[in-house]
Amino acid sequence: MRQAISILLINPWITDFAAYNLWAEPLGLLYVASILREAGAEVQFIDCLSSTRKKNPSQKENGCSKYPRRVIEKPSALRSIERQYAVYGKDDGEFISELKSVGKPDAVVMTSHMTYWYPGVSRTIRFIRSVLGPRVPIILGGIYVKLCEQHARIHSGADVVFTDHSLRTLPILIEDVTGKTLNSHPSFYTFADFPLPLHELRRGFNFFSVLTRRGCPFKCSYCACPLLSPDFASRSKESVLREIEKYTTLLNTKQIAFYDDALLFSSKQHIEPLLERIIEQGRGLSFHLPNGVHVGLMTDKIALLFFQSGVKTIRLGLETASRELQEKTGRKTTNRDYAKAVSSLRNAGYQREEVGTYIMAGLPGQTPGDVENSLDFVHRTGGNPHLSYFSPIPGTAIFKEAVLASPFPIEEEPLFQNNTIYILGNRAFSAQSLTYLKQKAVELRGQR
């Protein structure tokens, strides 16, 4: 009998000044696990962000938490930054023990996330090599390698970087690097046909995340979605409902996050019938929308469906109330759209503190006054502002302008693409202005 190919899947450590888990899962890797298992592979999984020995700090009932954190030495490029740099996730000894327990896999498949978290990727790979040896091939995919392919080839330590947008080619690549044959090759053609992701491989979290769609039809100048998922594909509501039913039972949780980039697009054919079915089932689930919802697509009906189906966390993607910057960043929304969306949500039953709204600071050409006006506009309109810093992403329309505007070599060194770092080089934003804006956002959130 032919022996199955053994694959070890790994979600790497994060290295950064700060990190917080807003219902994040390595969904791409969990889909890969499902696809490879269907093809006959033996799949094992290690999540460097989750410890089996200790609970995640500040664990909330809704699923959010901090990650375990240990201060480490900063990369040389960041030594002038007066903040503690840390690795987030399980400790080194726990990771080594788990690596020793998996035997000798035929290959390691690892994902990556933010470009500026690459030291966590290379750190993870060094530990893999030290335990499994140099002969086990390591395949690295994910966001970092797609946006910074050459940098990943040189600096990650992986044997192969996988940049294909389609996962159909991954099983073929695995056969090539292992010299072994899978039982079958995937029959799917688009994301809509994927098997359900294997959420059960993760431990230590009381939530799971769902993608009902992959990609986005909009092209905001600061967003990498069109680069990472150029094809826009939707799953059937039956598939989404099957995933929700299976994993709320299997994981014994009612906390679910939708991580779509365009959840409300073509709502009558997609999110509306999905939420109507969820309401009919009456299971008392709680849903969270950490990605910015397109305010121009919000309607009274959607707002009511959100409220009745149990959507507890909403983040509206306004980003800025400056009409000039709205035009410059892709014309995704207008202040009028935002006011209408807030009105719909408030009329449906949501309170001000539940209508979270992202406001971005540090965009090229933006001023602290623009940000303050945006914070005031959100509060005045009935929403709750959440301040976020702009992160320059390679390949986006605004990236070249961001390069020219920064004293840091952000094109050559992904560490400087960190939103915490990039804004420090934005001459329009002093440390005092940033402190003021952060305090103002907090104060406005505290007002009714």
GROMACS .gro file of N, CA and C in nm, residues 54-213:
model
  480
   54LYS      N    1  -0.059   2.763   2.799
   54LYS     CA    2  -0.117   2.874   2.875
   54LYS      C    3  -0.220   2.947   2.789
   55LYS      N    4  -0.318   3.004   2.857
   55LYS     CA    5  -0.427   3.073   2.790
   55LYS      C    6  -0.379   3.205   2.732
   56ASN      N    7  -0.438   3.245   2.620
   56ASN     CA    8  -0.405   3.375   2.564
   56ASN      C    9  -0.443   3.486   2.663
   57PRO      N   10  -0.358   3.588   2.678
   57PRO     CA   11  -0.389   3.696   2.773
   57PRO      C   12  -0.514   3.774   2.732
   58SER      N   13  -0.585   3.824   2.831
   58SER     CA   14  -0.702   3.911   2.809
   58SER      C   15  -0.804   3.848   2.715
   59GLN      N   16  -0.826   3.719   2.729
   59GLN     CA   17  -0.924   3.649   2.646
   59GLN      C   18  -1.065   3.699   2.676
   60LYS      N   19  -1.135   3.744   2.572
   60LYS     CA   20  -1.272   3.793   2.590
   60LYS      C   21  -1.372   3.685   2.548
   61GLU      N   22  -1.494   3.700   2.596
   61GLU     CA   23  -1.598   3.604   2.560
   61GLU      C   24  -1.625   3.604   2.410
   62ASN      N   25  -1.606   3.719   2.344
   62ASN     CA   26  -1.638   3.727   2.202
   62ASN      C   27  -1.528   3.668   2.114
   63GLY      N   28  -1.417   3.624   2.172
   63GLY     CA   29  -1.312   3.560   2.094
   63GLY      C   30  -1.184   3.639   2.081
   64CYS      N   31  -1.189   3.770   2.100
   64CYS     CA   32  -1.069   3.853   2.089
   64CYS      C   33  -0.974   3.825   2.206
   65SER      N   34  -0.845   3.848   2.181
   65SER     CA   35  -0.747   3.831   2.288
   65SER      C   36  -0.616   3.896   2.247
   66LYS      N   37  -0.531   3.912   2.345
   66LYS     CA   38  -0.391   3.942   2.316
   66LYS      C   39  -0.321   3.810   2.285
   67TYR      N   40  -0.200   3.820   2.229
   67TYR     CA   41  -0.117   3.702   2.212
   67TYR      C   42  -0.013   3.697   2.326
   68PRO      N   43   0.032   3.576   2.364
   68PRO     CA   44   0.148   3.570   2.453
   68PRO      C   45   0.263   3.648   2.389
   69ARG      N   46   0.339   3.721   2.472
   69ARG     CA   47   0.436   3.818   2.419
   69ARG      C   48   0.568   3.809   2.495
   70ARG      N   49   0.679   3.808   2.419
   70ARG     CA   50   0.812   3.812   2.480
   70ARG      C   51   0.897   3.916   2.408
   71VAL      N   52   0.958   4.005   2.484
   71VAL     CA   53   1.043   4.108   2.425
   71VAL      C   54   1.170   4.043   2.371
   72ILE      N   55   1.207   4.080   2.248
   72ILE     CA   56   1.330   4.030   2.186
   72ILE      C   57   1.410   4.148   2.132
   73GLU      N   58   1.530   4.120   2.087
   73GLU     CA   59   1.615   4.226   2.031
   73GLU      C   60   1.555   4.276   1.899
   74LYS      N   61   1.558   4.406   1.882
   74LYS     CA   62   1.505   4.464   1.759
   74LYS      C   63   1.598   4.435   1.641
   75PRO      N   64   1.543   4.420   1.520
   75PRO     CA   65   1.629   4.415   1.401
   75PRO      C   66   1.713   4.542   1.393
   76SER      N   67   1.831   4.533   1.336
   76SER     CA   68   1.923   4.647   1.334
   76SER      C   69   1.860   4.769   1.269
   77ALA      N   70   1.774   4.750   1.170
   77ALA     CA   71   1.711   4.864   1.101
   77ALA      C   72   1.620   4.943   1.194
   78LEU      N   73   1.574   4.881   1.302
   78LEU     CA   74   1.476   4.946   1.391
   78LEU      C   75   1.535   4.986   1.525
   79ARG      N   76   1.666   4.982   1.540
   79ARG     CA   77   1.726   5.007   1.672
   79ARG      C   78   1.706   5.150   1.720
   80SER      N   79   1.681   5.242   1.629
   80SER     CA   80   1.660   5.381   1.671
   80SER      C   81   1.517   5.405   1.722
   81ILE      N   82   1.429   5.307   1.702
   81ILE     CA   83   1.289   5.322   1.745
   81ILE      C   84   1.280   5.291   1.895
   82GLU      N   85   1.232   5.385   1.971
   82GLU     CA   86   1.231   5.370   2.117
   82GLU      C   87   1.103   5.301   2.166
   83ARG      N   88   1.087   5.179   2.121
   83ARG     CA   89   0.975   5.096   2.167
   83ARG      C   90   1.024   4.953   2.178
   84GLN      N   91   0.960   4.876   2.265
   84GLN     CA   92   0.997   4.736   2.279
   84GLN      C   93   0.946   4.655   2.159
   85TYR      N   94   1.030   4.568   2.110
   85TYR     CA   95   0.998   4.479   1.998
   85TYR      C   96   0.978   4.340   2.056
   86ALA      N   97   0.879   4.269   2.007
   86ALA     CA   98   0.845   4.141   2.071
   86ALA      C   99   0.812   4.034   1.968
   87VAL      N  100   0.821   3.910   2.013
   87VAL     CA  101   0.770   3.797   1.937
   87VAL      C  102   0.641   3.753   2.005
   88TYR      N  103   0.540   3.725   1.925
   88TYR     CA  104   0.406   3.693   1.976
   88TYR      C  105   0.373   3.548   1.945
   89GLY      N  106   0.325   3.478   2.048
   89GLY     CA  107   0.287   3.339   2.030
   89GLY      C  108   0.350   3.249   2.135
   90LYS      N  109   0.352   3.120   2.105
   90LYS     CA  110   0.404   3.021   2.200
   90LYS      C  111   0.554   3.045   2.223
   91ASP      N  112   0.605   2.994   2.336
   91ASP     CA  113   0.747   3.013   2.363
   91ASP      C  114   0.830   2.914   2.283
   92ASP      N  115   0.961   2.938   2.278
   92ASP     CA  116   1.050   2.859   2.194
   92ASP      C  117   1.046   2.711   2.231
   93GLY      N  118   1.048   2.683   2.362
   93GLY     CA  119   1.050   2.545   2.407
   93GLY      C  120   0.927   2.467   2.365
   94GLU      N  121   0.812   2.531   2.371
   94GLU     CA  122   0.688   2.464   2.329
   94GLU      C  123   0.691   2.433   2.180
   95PHE      N  124   0.740   2.528   2.099
   95PHE     CA  125   0.748   2.505   1.955
   95PHE      C  126   0.844   2.390   1.924
   96ILE      N  127   0.959   2.388   1.991
   96ILE     CA  128   1.056   2.281   1.969
   96ILE      C  129   0.995   2.145   2.004
   97SER      N  130   0.924   2.139   2.116
   97SER     CA  131   0.859   2.012   2.157
   97SER      C  132   0.758   1.966   2.053
   98GLU      N  133   0.681   2.059   2.000
   98GLU     CA  134   0.581   2.022   1.900
   98GLU      C  135   0.648   1.977   1.770
   99LEU      N  136   0.756   2.043   1.732
   99LEU     CA  137   0.829   2.001   1.612
   99LEU      C  138   0.885   1.859   1.629
  100LYS      N  139   0.934   1.829   1.748
  100LYS     CA  140   0.990   1.695   1.773
  100LYS      C  141   0.881   1.588   1.771
  101SER      N  142   0.758   1.627   1.800
  101SER     CA  143   0.649   1.529   1.811
  101SER      C  144   0.591   1.489   1.675
  102VAL      N  145   0.623   1.563   1.569
  102VAL     CA  146   0.558   1.536   1.439
  102VAL      C  147   0.632   1.434   1.355
  103GLY      N  148   0.747   1.387   1.403
  103GLY     CA  149   0.825   1.295   1.322
  103GLY      C  150   0.897   1.368   1.210
  104LYS      N  151   0.914   1.300   1.097
  104LYS     CA  152   0.983   1.361   0.982
  104LYS      C  153   0.883   1.378   0.868
  105PRO      N  154   0.821   1.494   0.855
  105PRO     CA  155   0.728   1.514   0.744
  105PRO      C  156   0.803   1.517   0.611
  106ASP      N  157   0.729   1.490   0.504
  106ASP     CA  158   0.790   1.497   0.371
  106ASP      C  159   0.814   1.641   0.328
  107ALA      N  160   0.733   1.733   0.379
  107ALA     CA  161   0.749   1.875   0.346
  107ALA      C  162   0.678   1.959   0.451
  108VAL      N  163   0.724   2.082   0.464
  108VAL     CA  164   0.659   2.182   0.548
  108VAL      C  165   0.597   2.287   0.458
  109VAL      N  166   0.471   2.320   0.482
  109VAL     CA  167   0.403   2.429   0.411
  109VAL      C  168   0.370   2.535   0.514
  110MET      N  169   0.420   2.656   0.490
  110MET     CA  170   0.406   2.763   0.588
  110MET      C  171   0.344   2.885   0.522
  111THR      N  172   0.264   2.958   0.598
  111THR     CA  173   0.205   3.081   0.546
  111THR      C  174   0.283   3.201   0.599
  112SER      N  175   0.245   3.319   0.551
  112SER     CA  176   0.304   3.445   0.600
  112SER      C  177   0.195   3.551   0.597
  113HIS      N  178   0.215   3.655   0.673
  113HIS     CA  179   0.112   3.758   0.686
  113HIS      C  180   0.169   3.895   0.646
  114MET      N  181   0.171   3.991   0.734
  114MET     CA  182   0.218   4.125   0.699
  114MET      C  183   0.362   4.121   0.648
  115THR      N  184   0.393   4.207   0.553
  115THR     CA  185   0.529   4.209   0.497
  115THR      C  186   0.632   4.237   0.605
  116TYR      N  187   0.599   4.326   0.699
  116TYR     CA  188   0.696   4.367   0.801
  116TYR      C  189   0.705   4.269   0.917
  117TRP      N  190   0.631   4.160   0.910
  117TRP     CA  191   0.645   4.052   1.008
  117TRP      C  192   0.743   3.946   0.960
  118TYR      N  193   0.816   3.973   0.853
  118TYR     CA  194   0.901   3.868   0.796
  118TYR      C  195   1.008   3.816   0.894
  119PRO      N  196   1.057   3.897   0.992
  119PRO     CA  197   1.151   3.837   1.088
  119PRO      C  198   1.089   3.720   1.165
  120GLY      N  199   0.959   3.725   1.189
  120GLY     CA  200   0.891   3.613   1.254
  120GLY      C  201   0.889   3.490   1.166
  121VAL      N  202   0.877   3.512   1.034
  121VAL     CA  203   0.880   3.401   0.938
  121VAL      C  204   1.018   3.336   0.937
  122SER      N  205   1.123   3.416   0.922
  122SER     CA  206   1.258   3.360   0.915
  122SER      C  207   1.298   3.297   1.048
  123ARG      N  208   1.251   3.354   1.158
  123ARG     CA  209   1.277   3.295   1.290
  123ARG      C  210   1.212   3.157   1.300
  124THR      N  211   1.088   3.146   1.253
  124THR     CA  212   1.018   3.017   1.255
  124THR      C  213   1.093   2.914   1.172
  125ILE      N  214   1.139   2.956   1.055
  125ILE     CA  215   1.210   2.863   0.966
  125ILE      C  216   1.342   2.818   1.028
  126ARG      N  217   1.411   2.905   1.098
  126ARG     CA  218   1.537   2.865   1.164
  126ARG      C  219   1.510   2.755   1.267
  127PHE      N  220   1.402   2.767   1.341
  127PHE     CA  221   1.368   2.664   1.439
  127PHE      C  222   1.331   2.533   1.370
  128ILE      N  223   1.257   2.542   1.260
  128ILE     CA  224   1.221   2.421   1.185
  128ILE      C  225   1.347   2.348   1.140
  129ARG      N  226   1.442   2.422   1.084
  129ARG     CA  227   1.567   2.362   1.037
  129ARG      C  228   1.644   2.297   1.152
  130SER      N  229   1.645   2.365   1.267
  130SER     CA  230   1.725   2.313   1.380
  130SER      C  231   1.670   2.181   1.432
  131VAL      N  232   1.539   2.159   1.418
  131VAL     CA  233   1.478   2.036   1.469
  131VAL      C  234   1.462   1.930   1.360
  132LEU      N  235   1.410   1.970   1.246
  132LEU     CA  236   1.380   1.874   1.139
  132LEU      C  237   1.497   1.852   1.044
  133GLY      N  238   1.597   1.939   1.052
  133GLY     CA  239   1.713   1.924   0.965
  133GLY      C  240   1.697   1.996   0.833
  134PRO      N  241   1.804   2.002   0.754
  134PRO     CA  242   1.803   2.081   0.630
  134PRO      C  243   1.737   2.011   0.511
  135ARG      N  244   1.706   1.882   0.524
  135ARG     CA  245   1.659   1.807   0.408
  135ARG      C  246   1.508   1.809   0.390
  136VAL      N  247   1.435   1.852   0.492
  136VAL     CA  248   1.289   1.862   0.478
  136VAL      C  249   1.257   1.993   0.405
  137PRO      N  250   1.200   1.986   0.284
  137PRO     CA  251   1.174   2.109   0.208
  137PRO      C  252   1.067   2.196   0.273
  138ILE      N  253   1.090   2.326   0.271
  138ILE     CA  254   0.996   2.423   0.328
  138ILE      C  255   0.939   2.508   0.216
  139ILE      N  256   0.807   2.504   0.201
  139ILE     CA  257   0.736   2.584   0.101
  139ILE      C  258   0.667   2.699   0.174
  140LEU      N  259   0.695   2.821   0.132
  140LEU     CA  260   0.641   2.940   0.198
  140LEU      C  261   0.545   3.012   0.105
  141GLY      N  262   0.423   3.035   0.152
  141GLY     CA  263   0.324   3.112   0.077
  141GLY      C  264   0.273   3.227   0.160
  142GLY      N  265   0.160   3.283   0.119
  142GLY     CA  266   0.098   3.389   0.198
  142GLY      C  267   0.123   3.529   0.147
  143ILE      N  268   0.082   3.626   0.226
  143ILE     CA  269   0.081   3.766   0.184
  143ILE      C  270   0.221   3.819   0.160
  144TYR      N  271   0.312   3.795   0.252
  144TYR     CA  272   0.448   3.848   0.240
  144TYR      C  273   0.515   3.806   0.110
  145VAL      N  274   0.504   3.678   0.074
  145VAL     CA  275   0.574   3.633  -0.046
  145VAL      C  276   0.508   3.684  -0.174
  146LYS      N  277   0.378   3.708  -0.169
  146LYS     CA  278   0.311   3.762  -0.288
  146LYS      C  279   0.345   3.909  -0.310
  147LEU      N  280   0.362   3.983  -0.202
  147LEU     CA  281   0.390   4.127  -0.215
  147LEU      C  282   0.539   4.157  -0.223
  148CYS      N  283   0.622   4.071  -0.166
  148CYS     CA  284   0.768   4.095  -0.162
  148CYS      C  285   0.840   3.967  -0.203
  149GLU      N  286   0.812   3.918  -0.323
  149GLU     CA  287   0.861   3.787  -0.365
  149GLU      C  288   1.013   3.777  -0.360
  150GLN      N  289   1.084   3.875  -0.419
  150GLN     CA  290   1.229   3.868  -0.423
  150GLN      C  291   1.289   3.876  -0.283
  151HIS      N  292   1.234   3.962  -0.201
  151HIS     CA  293   1.282   3.972  -0.064
  151HIS      C  294   1.265   3.839   0.008
  152ALA      N  295   1.151   3.774  -0.013
  152ALA     CA  296   1.125   3.645   0.052
  152ALA      C  297   1.221   3.538   0.003
  153ARG      N  298   1.252   3.539  -0.126
  153ARG     CA  299   1.346   3.440  -0.181
  153ARG      C  300   1.484   3.454  -0.116
  154ILE      N  301   1.523   3.577  -0.090
  154ILE     CA  302   1.657   3.603  -0.037
  154ILE      C  303   1.663   3.588   0.115
  155HIS      N  304   1.560   3.635   0.185
  155HIS     CA  305   1.570   3.651   0.330
  155HIS      C  306   1.490   3.552   0.414
  156SER      N  307   1.393   3.482   0.356
  156SER     CA  308   1.305   3.401   0.441
  156SER      C  309   1.371   3.273   0.492
  157GLY      N  310   1.458   3.213   0.409
  157GLY     CA  311   1.516   3.085   0.443
  157GLY      C  312   1.438   2.967   0.389
  158ALA      N  313   1.326   2.993   0.321
  158ALA     CA  314   1.245   2.885   0.263
  158ALA      C  315   1.312   2.828   0.139
  159ASP      N  316   1.283   2.702   0.108
  159ASP     CA  317   1.335   2.640  -0.014
  159ASP      C  318   1.258   2.686  -0.136
  160VAL      N  319   1.127   2.702  -0.120
  160VAL     CA  320   1.040   2.741  -0.232
  160VAL      C  321   0.944   2.848  -0.183
  161VAL      N  322   0.925   2.953  -0.264
  161VAL     CA  323   0.819   3.049  -0.233
  161VAL      C  324   0.706   3.028  -0.333
  162PHE      N  325   0.586   3.017  -0.280
  162PHE     CA  326   0.468   2.986  -0.360
  162PHE      C  327   0.386   3.113  -0.376
  163THR      N  328   0.379   3.165  -0.499
  163THR     CA  329   0.311   3.292  -0.523
  163THR      C  330   0.188   3.280  -0.611
  164ASP      N  331   0.152   3.158  -0.651
  164ASP     CA  332   0.036   3.142  -0.739
  164ASP      C  333  -0.092   3.187  -0.667
  165HIS      N  334  -0.182   3.248  -0.743
  165HIS     CA  335  -0.311   3.287  -0.686
  165HIS      C  336  -0.405   3.168  -0.675
  166SER      N  337  -0.382   3.067  -0.756
  166SER     CA  338  -0.465   2.947  -0.752
  166SER      C  339  -0.396   2.839  -0.671
  167LEU      N  340  -0.471   2.774  -0.582
  167LEU     CA  341  -0.415   2.664  -0.503
  167LEU      C  342  -0.412   2.533  -0.581
  168ARG      N  343  -0.463   2.534  -0.702
  168ARG     CA  344  -0.464   2.411  -0.783
  168ARG      C  345  -0.324   2.361  -0.812
  169THR      N  346  -0.227   2.453  -0.817
  169THR     CA  347  -0.091   2.412  -0.851
  169THR      C  348  -0.010   2.365  -0.730
  170LEU      N  349  -0.059   2.389  -0.609
  170LEU     CA  350   0.017   2.353  -0.490
  170LEU      C  351   0.039   2.202  -0.477
  171PRO      N  352  -0.063   2.117  -0.496
  171PRO     CA  353  -0.039   1.973  -0.487
  171PRO      C  354   0.067   1.925  -0.587
  172ILE      N  355   0.069   1.984  -0.706
  172ILE     CA  356   0.171   1.947  -0.805
  172ILE      C  357   0.309   1.985  -0.755
  173LEU      N  358   0.321   2.105  -0.697
  173LEU     CA  359   0.448   2.149  -0.641
  173LEU      C  360   0.494   2.056  -0.529
  174ILE      N  361   0.401   2.015  -0.444
  174ILE     CA  362   0.436   1.925  -0.334
  174ILE      C  363   0.487   1.791  -0.388
  175GLU      N  364   0.424   1.740  -0.492
  175GLU     CA  365   0.473   1.616  -0.553
  175GLU      C  366   0.614   1.635  -0.608
  176ASP      N  367   0.640   1.750  -0.667
  176ASP     CA  368   0.773   1.778  -0.724
  176ASP      C  369   0.881   1.781  -0.615
  177VAL      N  370   0.853   1.850  -0.504
  177VAL     CA  371   0.958   1.867  -0.402
  177VAL      C  372   0.975   1.742  -0.316
  178THR      N  373   0.871   1.658  -0.306
  178THR     CA  374   0.882   1.538  -0.223
  178THR      C  375   0.920   1.414  -0.304
  179GLY      N  376   0.895   1.418  -0.434
  179GLY     CA  377   0.919   1.300  -0.516
  179GLY      C  378   0.816   1.191  -0.495
  180LYS      N  379   0.706   1.224  -0.429
  180LYS     CA  380   0.598   1.129  -0.404
  180LYS      C  381   0.471   1.174  -0.475
  181THR      N  382   0.373   1.083  -0.481
  181THR     CA  383   0.250   1.110  -0.554
  181THR      C  384   0.130   1.112  -0.460
  182LEU      N  385   0.046   1.212  -0.478
  182LEU     CA  386  -0.080   1.219  -0.403
  182LEU      C  387  -0.182   1.123  -0.465
  183ASN      N  388  -0.284   1.090  -0.389
  183ASN     CA  389  -0.388   1.000  -0.440
  183ASN      C  390  -0.469   1.063  -0.552
  184SER      N  391  -0.489   1.195  -0.542
  184SER     CA  392  -0.569   1.265  -0.642
  184SER      C  393  -0.529   1.410  -0.645
  185HIS      N  394  -0.575   1.480  -0.748
  185HIS     CA  395  -0.553   1.624  -0.758
  185HIS      C  396  -0.686   1.695  -0.740
  186PRO      N  397  -0.684   1.818  -0.691
  186PRO     CA  398  -0.809   1.889  -0.663
  186PRO      C  399  -0.898   1.901  -0.786
  187SER      N  400  -1.029   1.890  -0.762
  187SER     CA  401  -1.125   1.903  -0.872
  187SER      C  402  -1.185   2.042  -0.879
  188PHE      N  403  -1.150   2.130  -0.784
  188PHE     CA  404  -1.210   2.263  -0.783
  188PHE      C  405  -1.142   2.354  -0.886
  189TYR      N  406  -1.213   2.459  -0.925
  189TYR     CA  407  -1.159   2.555  -1.020
  189TYR      C  408  -1.153   2.696  -0.962
  190THR      N  409  -1.244   2.728  -0.870
  190THR     CA  410  -1.244   2.860  -0.809
  190THR      C  411  -1.261   2.845  -0.658
  191PHE      N  412  -1.246   2.957  -0.588
  191PHE     CA  413  -1.266   2.959  -0.444
  191PHE      C  414  -1.404   2.907  -0.405
  192ALA      N  415  -1.503   2.932  -0.490
  192ALA     CA  416  -1.640   2.888  -0.461
  192ALA      C  417  -1.650   2.736  -0.446
  193ASP      N  418  -1.555   2.663  -0.504
  193ASP     CA  419  -1.560   2.517  -0.501
  193ASP      C  420  -1.469   2.455  -0.395
  194PHE      N  421  -1.398   2.537  -0.318
  194PHE     CA  422  -1.306   2.483  -0.217
  194PHE      C  423  -1.381   2.395  -0.116
  195PRO      N  424  -1.315   2.292  -0.064
  195PRO     CA  425  -1.371   2.221   0.052
  195PRO      C  426  -1.366   2.313   0.174
  196LEU      N  427  -1.440   2.282   0.278
  196LEU     CA  428  -1.441   2.366   0.397
  196LEU      C  429  -1.303   2.366   0.463
  197PRO      N  430  -1.260   2.481   0.514
  197PRO     CA  431  -1.131   2.487   0.584
  197PRO      C  432  -1.135   2.405   0.712
  198LEU      N  433  -1.020   2.354   0.753
  198LEU     CA  434  -1.014   2.267   0.871
  198LEU      C  435  -0.991   2.351   0.997
  199HIS      N  436  -1.095   2.418   1.043
  199HIS     CA  437  -1.083   2.500   1.164
  199HIS      C  438  -1.044   2.416   1.286
  200GLU      N  439  -1.077   2.288   1.284
  200GLU     CA  440  -1.052   2.204   1.402
  200GLU      C  441  -0.903   2.183   1.429
  201LEU      N  442  -0.817   2.219   1.334
  201LEU     CA  443  -0.673   2.204   1.356
  201LEU      C  444  -0.620   2.304   1.458
  202ARG      N  445  -0.692   2.414   1.476
  202ARG     CA  446  -0.648   2.517   1.571
  202ARG      C  447  -0.704   2.488   1.710
  203ARG      N  448  -0.625   2.525   1.811
  203ARG     CA  449  -0.667   2.504   1.950
  203ARG      C  450  -0.642   2.632   2.029
  204GLY      N  451  -0.721   2.649   2.135
  204GLY     CA  452  -0.698   2.761   2.225
  204GLY      C  453  -0.776   2.887   2.192
  205PHE      N  454  -0.867   2.879   2.094
  205PHE     CA  455  -0.947   2.996   2.057
  205PHE      C  456  -1.095   2.960   2.062
  206ASN      N  457  -1.178   3.056   2.105
  206ASN     CA  458  -1.322   3.029   2.115
  206ASN      C  459  -1.400   3.100   2.005
  207PHE      N  460  -1.347   3.097   1.884
  207PHE     CA  461  -1.413   3.157   1.768
  207PHE      C  462  -1.361   3.088   1.643
  208PHE      N  463  -1.423   3.114   1.530
  208PHE     CA  464  -1.364   3.082   1.400
  208PHE      C  465  -1.405   3.189   1.300
  209SER      N  466  -1.329   3.197   1.193
  209SER     CA  467  -1.352   3.301   1.092
  209SER      C  468  -1.399   3.239   0.962
  210VAL      N  469  -1.481   3.313   0.891
  210VAL     CA  470  -1.543   3.262   0.768
  210VAL      C  471  -1.520   3.362   0.655
  211LEU      N  472  -1.484   3.309   0.540
  211LEU     CA  473  -1.480   3.387   0.416
  211LEU      C  474  -1.596   3.343   0.329
  212THR      N  475  -1.691   3.431   0.303
  212THR     CA  476  -1.799   3.397   0.212
  212THR      C  477  -1.761   3.433   0.069
  213ARG      N  478  -1.659   3.519   0.057
  213ARG     CA  479  -1.611   3.564  -0.074
  213ARG      C  480  -1.461   3.583  -0.069
   0.00000   0.00000   0.00000
